[in-house]
Coordinates of C-alpha atoms and ligand atoms in Angstrom, one line a residue:
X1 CA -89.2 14.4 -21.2
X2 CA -87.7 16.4 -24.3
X3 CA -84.5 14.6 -26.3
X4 CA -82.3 17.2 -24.2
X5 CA -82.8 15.8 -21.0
X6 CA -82.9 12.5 -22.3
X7 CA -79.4 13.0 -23.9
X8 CA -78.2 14.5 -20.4
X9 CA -79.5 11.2 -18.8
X10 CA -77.9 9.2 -20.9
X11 CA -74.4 11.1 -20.5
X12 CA -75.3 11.0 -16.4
X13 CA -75.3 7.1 -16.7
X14 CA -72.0 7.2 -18.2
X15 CA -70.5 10.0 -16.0
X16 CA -71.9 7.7 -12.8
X17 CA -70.4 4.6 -14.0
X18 CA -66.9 5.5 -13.7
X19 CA -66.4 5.2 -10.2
X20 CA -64.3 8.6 -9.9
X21 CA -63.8 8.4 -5.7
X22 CA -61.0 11.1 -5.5
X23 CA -58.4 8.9 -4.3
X24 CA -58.4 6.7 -7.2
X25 CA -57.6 8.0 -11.1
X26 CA -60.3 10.0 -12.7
X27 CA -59.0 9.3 -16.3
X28 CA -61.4 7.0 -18.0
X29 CA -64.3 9.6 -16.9
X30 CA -62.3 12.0 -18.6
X31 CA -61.0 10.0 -21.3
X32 CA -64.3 9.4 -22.1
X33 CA -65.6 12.9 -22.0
X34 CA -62.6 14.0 -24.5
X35 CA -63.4 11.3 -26.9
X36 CA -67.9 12.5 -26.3
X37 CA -66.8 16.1 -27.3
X38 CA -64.1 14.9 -30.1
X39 CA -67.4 13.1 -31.9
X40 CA -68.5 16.7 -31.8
X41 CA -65.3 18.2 -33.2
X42 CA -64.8 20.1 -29.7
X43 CA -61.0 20.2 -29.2
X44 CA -59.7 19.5 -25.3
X45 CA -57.1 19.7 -23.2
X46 CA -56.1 17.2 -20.3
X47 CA -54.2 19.0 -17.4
X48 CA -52.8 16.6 -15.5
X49 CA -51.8 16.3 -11.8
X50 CA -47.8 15.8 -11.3
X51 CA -48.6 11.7 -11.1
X52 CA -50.5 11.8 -14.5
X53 CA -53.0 9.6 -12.8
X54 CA -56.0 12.6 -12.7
X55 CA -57.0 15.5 -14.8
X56 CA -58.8 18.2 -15.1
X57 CA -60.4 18.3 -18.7
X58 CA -60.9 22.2 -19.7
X59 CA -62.2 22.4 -23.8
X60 CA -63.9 25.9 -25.5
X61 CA -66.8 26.2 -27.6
X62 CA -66.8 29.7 -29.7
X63 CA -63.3 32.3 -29.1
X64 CA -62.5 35.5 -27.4
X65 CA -62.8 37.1 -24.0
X66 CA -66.0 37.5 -22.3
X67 CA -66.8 34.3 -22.3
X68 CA -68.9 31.9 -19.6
X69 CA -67.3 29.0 -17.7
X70 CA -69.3 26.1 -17.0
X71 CA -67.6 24.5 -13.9
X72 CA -68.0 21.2 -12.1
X73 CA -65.9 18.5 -10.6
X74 CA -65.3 14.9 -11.8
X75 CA -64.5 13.4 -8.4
X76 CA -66.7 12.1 -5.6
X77 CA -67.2 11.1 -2.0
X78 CA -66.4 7.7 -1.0
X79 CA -69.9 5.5 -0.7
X80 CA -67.6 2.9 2.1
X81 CA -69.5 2.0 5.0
X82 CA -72.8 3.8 3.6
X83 CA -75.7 1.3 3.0
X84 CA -76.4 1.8 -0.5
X85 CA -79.7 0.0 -1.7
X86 CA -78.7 0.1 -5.1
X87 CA -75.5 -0.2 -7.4
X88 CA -74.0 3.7 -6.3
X89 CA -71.6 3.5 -10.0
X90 CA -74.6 2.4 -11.9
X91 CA -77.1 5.2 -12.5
X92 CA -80.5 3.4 -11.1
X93 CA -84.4 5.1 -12.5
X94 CA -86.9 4.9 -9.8
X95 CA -89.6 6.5 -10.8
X96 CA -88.6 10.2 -11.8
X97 CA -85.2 9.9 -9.2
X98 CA -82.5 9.0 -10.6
X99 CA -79.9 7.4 -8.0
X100 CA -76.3 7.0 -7.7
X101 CA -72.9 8.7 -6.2
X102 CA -72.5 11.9 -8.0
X103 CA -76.1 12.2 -9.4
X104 CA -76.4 15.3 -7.7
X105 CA -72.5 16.3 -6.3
X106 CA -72.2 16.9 -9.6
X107 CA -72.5 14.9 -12.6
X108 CA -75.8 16.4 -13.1
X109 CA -74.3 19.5 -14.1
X110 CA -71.1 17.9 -16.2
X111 CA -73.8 15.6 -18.2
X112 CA -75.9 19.0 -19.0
X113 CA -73.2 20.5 -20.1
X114 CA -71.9 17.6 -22.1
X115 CA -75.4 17.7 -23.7
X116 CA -75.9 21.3 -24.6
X117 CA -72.4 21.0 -26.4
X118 CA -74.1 20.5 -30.2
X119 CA -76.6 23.0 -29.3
X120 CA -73.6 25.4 -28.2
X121 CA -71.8 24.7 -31.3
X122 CA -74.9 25.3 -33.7
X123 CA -75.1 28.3 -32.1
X124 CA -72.1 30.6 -33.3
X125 CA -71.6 31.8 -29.9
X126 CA -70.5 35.5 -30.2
X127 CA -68.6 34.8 -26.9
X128 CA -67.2 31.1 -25.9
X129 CA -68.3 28.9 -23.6
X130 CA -65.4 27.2 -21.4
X131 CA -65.7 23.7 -19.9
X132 CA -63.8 23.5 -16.8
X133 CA -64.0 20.2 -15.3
X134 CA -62.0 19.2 -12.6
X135 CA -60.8 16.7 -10.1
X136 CA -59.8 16.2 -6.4
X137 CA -62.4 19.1 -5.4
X138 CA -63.9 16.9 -2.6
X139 CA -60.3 16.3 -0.8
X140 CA -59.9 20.5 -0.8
X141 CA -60.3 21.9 -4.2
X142 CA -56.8 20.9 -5.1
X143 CA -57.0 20.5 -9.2
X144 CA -58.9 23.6 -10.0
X145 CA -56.2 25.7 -10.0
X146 CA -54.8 23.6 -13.1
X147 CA -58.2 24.7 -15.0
X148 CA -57.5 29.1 -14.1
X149 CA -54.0 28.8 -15.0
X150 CA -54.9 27.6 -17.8
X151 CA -57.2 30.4 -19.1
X152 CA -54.6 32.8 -18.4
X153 CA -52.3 30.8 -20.9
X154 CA -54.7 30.0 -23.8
X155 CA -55.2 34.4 -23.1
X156 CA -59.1 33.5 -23.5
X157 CA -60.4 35.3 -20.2
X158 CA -63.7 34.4 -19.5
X159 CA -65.9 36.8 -18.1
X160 CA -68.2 34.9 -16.0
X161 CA -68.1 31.2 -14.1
X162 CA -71.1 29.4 -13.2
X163 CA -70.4 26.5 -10.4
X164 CA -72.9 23.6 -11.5
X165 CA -72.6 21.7 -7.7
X166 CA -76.2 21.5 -6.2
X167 CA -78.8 24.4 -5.3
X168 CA -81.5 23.1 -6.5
X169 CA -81.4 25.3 -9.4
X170 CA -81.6 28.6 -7.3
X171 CA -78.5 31.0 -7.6
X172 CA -76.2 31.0 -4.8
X173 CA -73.9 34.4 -5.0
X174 CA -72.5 33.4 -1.2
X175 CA -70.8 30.8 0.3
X176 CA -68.2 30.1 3.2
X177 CA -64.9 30.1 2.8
X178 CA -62.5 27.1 4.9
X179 CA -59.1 26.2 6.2
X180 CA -58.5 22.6 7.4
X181 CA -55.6 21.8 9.6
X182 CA -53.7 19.1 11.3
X183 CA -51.9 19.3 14.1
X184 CA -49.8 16.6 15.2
X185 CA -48.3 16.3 18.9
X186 CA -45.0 14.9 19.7
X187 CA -44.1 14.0 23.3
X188 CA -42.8 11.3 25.7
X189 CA -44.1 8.2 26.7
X190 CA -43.0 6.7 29.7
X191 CA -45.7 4.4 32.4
X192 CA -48.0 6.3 33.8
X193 CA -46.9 6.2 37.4
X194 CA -44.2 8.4 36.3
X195 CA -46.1 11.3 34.6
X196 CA -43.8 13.7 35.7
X197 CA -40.9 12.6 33.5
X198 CA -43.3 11.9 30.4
X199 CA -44.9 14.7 28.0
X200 CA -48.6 13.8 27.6
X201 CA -49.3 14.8 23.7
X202 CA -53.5 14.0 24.8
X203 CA -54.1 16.3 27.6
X204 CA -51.5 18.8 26.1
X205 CA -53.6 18.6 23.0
X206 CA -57.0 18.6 25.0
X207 CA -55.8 22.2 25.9
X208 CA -54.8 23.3 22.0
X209 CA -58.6 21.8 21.3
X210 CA -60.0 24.1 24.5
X211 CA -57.9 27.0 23.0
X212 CA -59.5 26.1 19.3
X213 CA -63.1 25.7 21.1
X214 CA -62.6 29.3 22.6
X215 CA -62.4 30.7 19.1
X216 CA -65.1 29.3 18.5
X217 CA -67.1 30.8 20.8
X218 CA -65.9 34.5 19.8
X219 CA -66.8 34.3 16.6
X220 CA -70.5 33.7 17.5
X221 CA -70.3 37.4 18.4
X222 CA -69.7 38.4 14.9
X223 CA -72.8 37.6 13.1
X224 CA -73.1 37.9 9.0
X225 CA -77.2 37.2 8.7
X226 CA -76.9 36.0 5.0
X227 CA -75.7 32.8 6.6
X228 CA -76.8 29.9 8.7
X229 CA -75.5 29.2 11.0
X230 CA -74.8 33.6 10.8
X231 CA -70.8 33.7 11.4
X232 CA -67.5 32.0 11.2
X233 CA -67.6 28.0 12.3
X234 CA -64.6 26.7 13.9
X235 CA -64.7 22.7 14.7
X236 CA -62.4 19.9 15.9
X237 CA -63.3 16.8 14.1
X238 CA -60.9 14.4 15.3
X239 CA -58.6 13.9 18.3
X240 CA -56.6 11.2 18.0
X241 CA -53.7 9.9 20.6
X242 CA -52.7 7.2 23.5
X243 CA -53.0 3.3 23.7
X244 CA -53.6 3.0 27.2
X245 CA -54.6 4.1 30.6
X246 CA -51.7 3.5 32.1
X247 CA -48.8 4.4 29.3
X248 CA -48.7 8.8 29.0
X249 CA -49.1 9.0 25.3
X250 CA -46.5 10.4 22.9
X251 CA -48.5 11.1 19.8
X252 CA -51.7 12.6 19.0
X253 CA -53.2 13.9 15.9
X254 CA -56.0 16.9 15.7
X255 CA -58.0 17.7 12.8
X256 CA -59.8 20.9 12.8
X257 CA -60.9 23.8 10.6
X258 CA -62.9 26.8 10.4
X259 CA -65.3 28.0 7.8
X260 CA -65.6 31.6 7.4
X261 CA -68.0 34.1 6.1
X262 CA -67.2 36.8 3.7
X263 CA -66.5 39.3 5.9
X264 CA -64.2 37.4 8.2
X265 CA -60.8 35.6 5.9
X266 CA -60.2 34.0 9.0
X267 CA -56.6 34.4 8.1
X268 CA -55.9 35.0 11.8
X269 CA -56.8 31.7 13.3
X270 CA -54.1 29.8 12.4
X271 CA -51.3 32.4 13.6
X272 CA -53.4 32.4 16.9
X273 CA -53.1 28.7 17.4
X274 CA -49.6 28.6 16.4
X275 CA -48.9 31.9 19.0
X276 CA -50.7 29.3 21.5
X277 CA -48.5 26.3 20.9
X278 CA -45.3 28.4 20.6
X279 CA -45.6 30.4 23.9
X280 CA -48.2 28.1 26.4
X281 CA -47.6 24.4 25.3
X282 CA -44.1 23.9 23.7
X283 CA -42.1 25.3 26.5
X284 CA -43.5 23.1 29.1
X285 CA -43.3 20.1 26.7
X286 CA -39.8 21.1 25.9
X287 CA -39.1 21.4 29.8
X288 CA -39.2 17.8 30.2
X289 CA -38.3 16.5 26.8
X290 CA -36.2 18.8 24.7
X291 CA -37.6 16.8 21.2
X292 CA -41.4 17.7 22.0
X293 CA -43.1 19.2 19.3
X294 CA -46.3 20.5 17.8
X295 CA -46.5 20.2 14.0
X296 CA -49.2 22.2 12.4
X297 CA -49.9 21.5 8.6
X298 CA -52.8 23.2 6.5
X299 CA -54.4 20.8 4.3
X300 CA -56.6 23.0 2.8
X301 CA -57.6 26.6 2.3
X302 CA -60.5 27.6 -0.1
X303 CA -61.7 31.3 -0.3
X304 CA -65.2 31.7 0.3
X305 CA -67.5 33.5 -2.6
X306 CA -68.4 36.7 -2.2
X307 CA -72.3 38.6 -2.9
X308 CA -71.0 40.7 -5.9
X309 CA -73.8 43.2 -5.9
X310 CA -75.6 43.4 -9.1
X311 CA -72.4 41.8 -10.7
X312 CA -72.4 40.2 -14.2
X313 CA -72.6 36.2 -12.9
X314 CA -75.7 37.0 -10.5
X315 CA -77.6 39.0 -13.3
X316 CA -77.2 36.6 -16.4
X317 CA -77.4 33.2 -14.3
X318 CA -81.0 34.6 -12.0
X319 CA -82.4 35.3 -15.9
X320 CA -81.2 32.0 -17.5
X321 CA -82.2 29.9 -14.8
X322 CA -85.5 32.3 -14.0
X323 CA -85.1 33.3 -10.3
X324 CA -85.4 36.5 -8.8
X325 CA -83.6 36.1 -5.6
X326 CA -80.1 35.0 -4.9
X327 CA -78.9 32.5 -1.7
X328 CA -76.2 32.2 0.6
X329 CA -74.8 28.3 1.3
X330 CA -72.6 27.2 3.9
X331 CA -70.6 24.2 2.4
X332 CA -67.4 24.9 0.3
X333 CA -67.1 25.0 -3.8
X334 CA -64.4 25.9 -6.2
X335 CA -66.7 29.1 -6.4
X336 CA -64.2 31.7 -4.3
X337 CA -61.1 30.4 -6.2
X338 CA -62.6 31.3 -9.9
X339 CA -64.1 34.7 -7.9
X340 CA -60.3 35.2 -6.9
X341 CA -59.0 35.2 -10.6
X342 CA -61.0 38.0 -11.3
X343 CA -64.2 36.0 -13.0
X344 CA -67.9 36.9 -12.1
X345 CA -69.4 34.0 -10.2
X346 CA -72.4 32.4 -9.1
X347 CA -73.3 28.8 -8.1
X348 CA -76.7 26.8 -9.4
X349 CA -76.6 23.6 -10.4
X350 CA -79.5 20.4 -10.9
X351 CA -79.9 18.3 -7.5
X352 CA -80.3 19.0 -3.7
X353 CA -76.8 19.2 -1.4
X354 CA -78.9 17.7 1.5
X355 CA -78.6 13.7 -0.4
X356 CA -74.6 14.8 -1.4
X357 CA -72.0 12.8 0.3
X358 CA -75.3 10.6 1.6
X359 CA -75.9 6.9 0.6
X360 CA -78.6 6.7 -1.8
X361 CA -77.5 10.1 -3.3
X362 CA -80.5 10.9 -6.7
X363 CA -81.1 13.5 -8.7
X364 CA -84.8 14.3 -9.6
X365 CA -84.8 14.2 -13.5
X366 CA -86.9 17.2 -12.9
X367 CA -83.7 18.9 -12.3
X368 CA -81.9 18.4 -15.3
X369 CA -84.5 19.2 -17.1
X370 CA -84.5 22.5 -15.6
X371 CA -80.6 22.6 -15.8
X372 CA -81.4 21.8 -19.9
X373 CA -83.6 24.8 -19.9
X374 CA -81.1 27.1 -18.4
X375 CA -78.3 25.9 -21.2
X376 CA -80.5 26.7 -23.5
X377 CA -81.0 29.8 -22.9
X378 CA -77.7 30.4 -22.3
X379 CA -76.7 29.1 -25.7
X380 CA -79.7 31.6 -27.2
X381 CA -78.0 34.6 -24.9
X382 CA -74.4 34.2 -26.0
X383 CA -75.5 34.4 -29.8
X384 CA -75.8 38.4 -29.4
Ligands
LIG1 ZN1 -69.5 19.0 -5.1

């Protein structure tokens, strides 16, 4: 092992031993990052969230336009309920694995960073290199947005963004896109040998999930091949409503969402279910109990990424991290919102997607090795 990945080890242990869960603050992770890159002289900036209890932490080596974002989030998954065999918030070597929540989803990529920052400043980039790191990804990409504001403020617009969240160091230029509802169904309870005065919010909503399911199905006609499964995935997760057999329930909760390829925004789901509710459910509801209702909210929407042929992400990232061919992924990054505010971008990041979110979550250290390698080089490209 070279001093590089052993510094990006090092940083990994500290990353992993702030337990950042995205529900709780993220601060002392980022507190401590500030303070790593202030021993450096690296300058950085805290964007907060409205409750000042997480931030995103954005800092610049080198000036000017053109320059390469290095993006990864600071949150991670909860590890309740999972049967962990080891400490998850204390980075654990077995072997040449290294385990804990958020070795992979993605501290890997924030400690490589972190450790190619005194190589990136020896450097005398001739274009910067931007540290984006955010929070609250894993609950819907919400704190991102703080981090592209912000380059539009500081009037440094970076050229290119490289999402560091787990490919196992191959280049992903394609990824779903999702929207993630709930819908919440108020009706009438009364016993239940008097359905026909109550308003029964389950089997009402067993037909808005049947609608939902049919959706489904049509979009299985539509296939995009760069994907698997090929098109647009529409799912209920959770139905929630009643107390017993013999009350008609007046509440229940549905939580779905669709994730869409490229070619398909999706963007006409939601008016579809809302059509459904407005004109087939709500006036019968209404018919028997003037206060039904059916409350949609979106809880999140995150724009896929789209293959930019040839484009300036995909060409410098394949070279710097030495792959020839490019992938498509299904799960959901902060990718298609950096892609949106007009940067080049590619995903490819140190650790495997299949042990994110999963107890017992490692990193190979053969990964950030490889993920040293590839800052390197990048460091080495931005000099010209
Ligand atoms: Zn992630």
């Amino acid at each position: 092992m070279n001093t590089q990945t052993d510094q990006a080890v090092a940083i990994l242990e500290k990353l992993v031993g702030f337990d950042t869960t995205s529900r709780d603050s993220n601060m002392p992770l980022i507190d401590w990052v500030a303070d790593y890159l202030d021993g450096l002289g690296i300058a950085s900036v805290k964007v907060t969230d409205a409750t000042g209890r997480k931030a995103n932490l954005v800092a610049t080596i080198g000036e000017g336009d053109g320059g390469v974002v290095l993006s990864g989030h600071t949150d991670v998954v909860p590890v309740d309920g999972q049967d962990w065999h080891t400490d998850p918030f204390a980075l654990t070597r077995k072997g040449e694995r290294l385990f804990g929540r958020g070795s992979s989803d993605m501290k890997g990529f924030i400690a490589c960073a972190l450790a190619a920052a005194p190589k990136l400043l020896e450097s005398k980039l001739a274009r910067p290199v931007h540290f984006a790191f955010s929070y609250d990804e894993e609950v819907g990409c919400l704190g991102v947005g703080g981090i592209i504001d912000r380059f539009g403020i500081d009037g440094q617009k970076p050229a290119i963004c490289l999402v560091g969240e787990p490919t196992m160091m191959k280049v992903v230029n394609a990824q779903k896109g999702c929207g993630v509802y709930e819908t919440v169904l108020t009706g009438k309870e009364v016993h239940s040998s008097q359905t026909d005065r109550g308003v029964n919010t389950v089997i009402y909503g067993a037909e808005l999930v049947n609608f939902i399911a049919g959706i489904a199905e049509e979009r299985k006609q539509d296939p995009d091949p760069l994907f698997d499964p090929p098109y647009t995935t529409v799912n209920v997760g959770l139905m929630q409503g009643g107390t017993a057999f013999n009350i008609v329930p007046n509440s229940t909760r549905i939580l779905w969402e669709y994730r869409n390829v490229p070619g398909d925004d999706g963007s006409d789901i939601r008016p579809r279910v809302d059509a459904f509710v407005a004109e087939r459910l709500l006036p019968r509801m209404q018919a028997v109990y003037p206060d039904a209702s059916v409350v949609t909210t979106e809880l999140a929407n995150i724009p896929g990424l789209a293959p930019e042929q040839d484009g300036p992400a995909e060409t410098l990232i394949k070279r710097l991290a030495q792959q020839n061919a490019t992938e498509a992924v299904s799960y959901g990054t902060e990718g298609g919102l950096f892609q949106e505010a007009g940067m080049s971008t590619v995903i490819c990041g140190p650790g495997d997607i299949g042990v994110a979110h999963q107890p017992n979550e490692f990193v190979d250290i053969e990964q950030i090795s490889l993920c040293m390698d590839m800052m390197d080089r990048l460091a080495d490209h931005l000099q010209t």
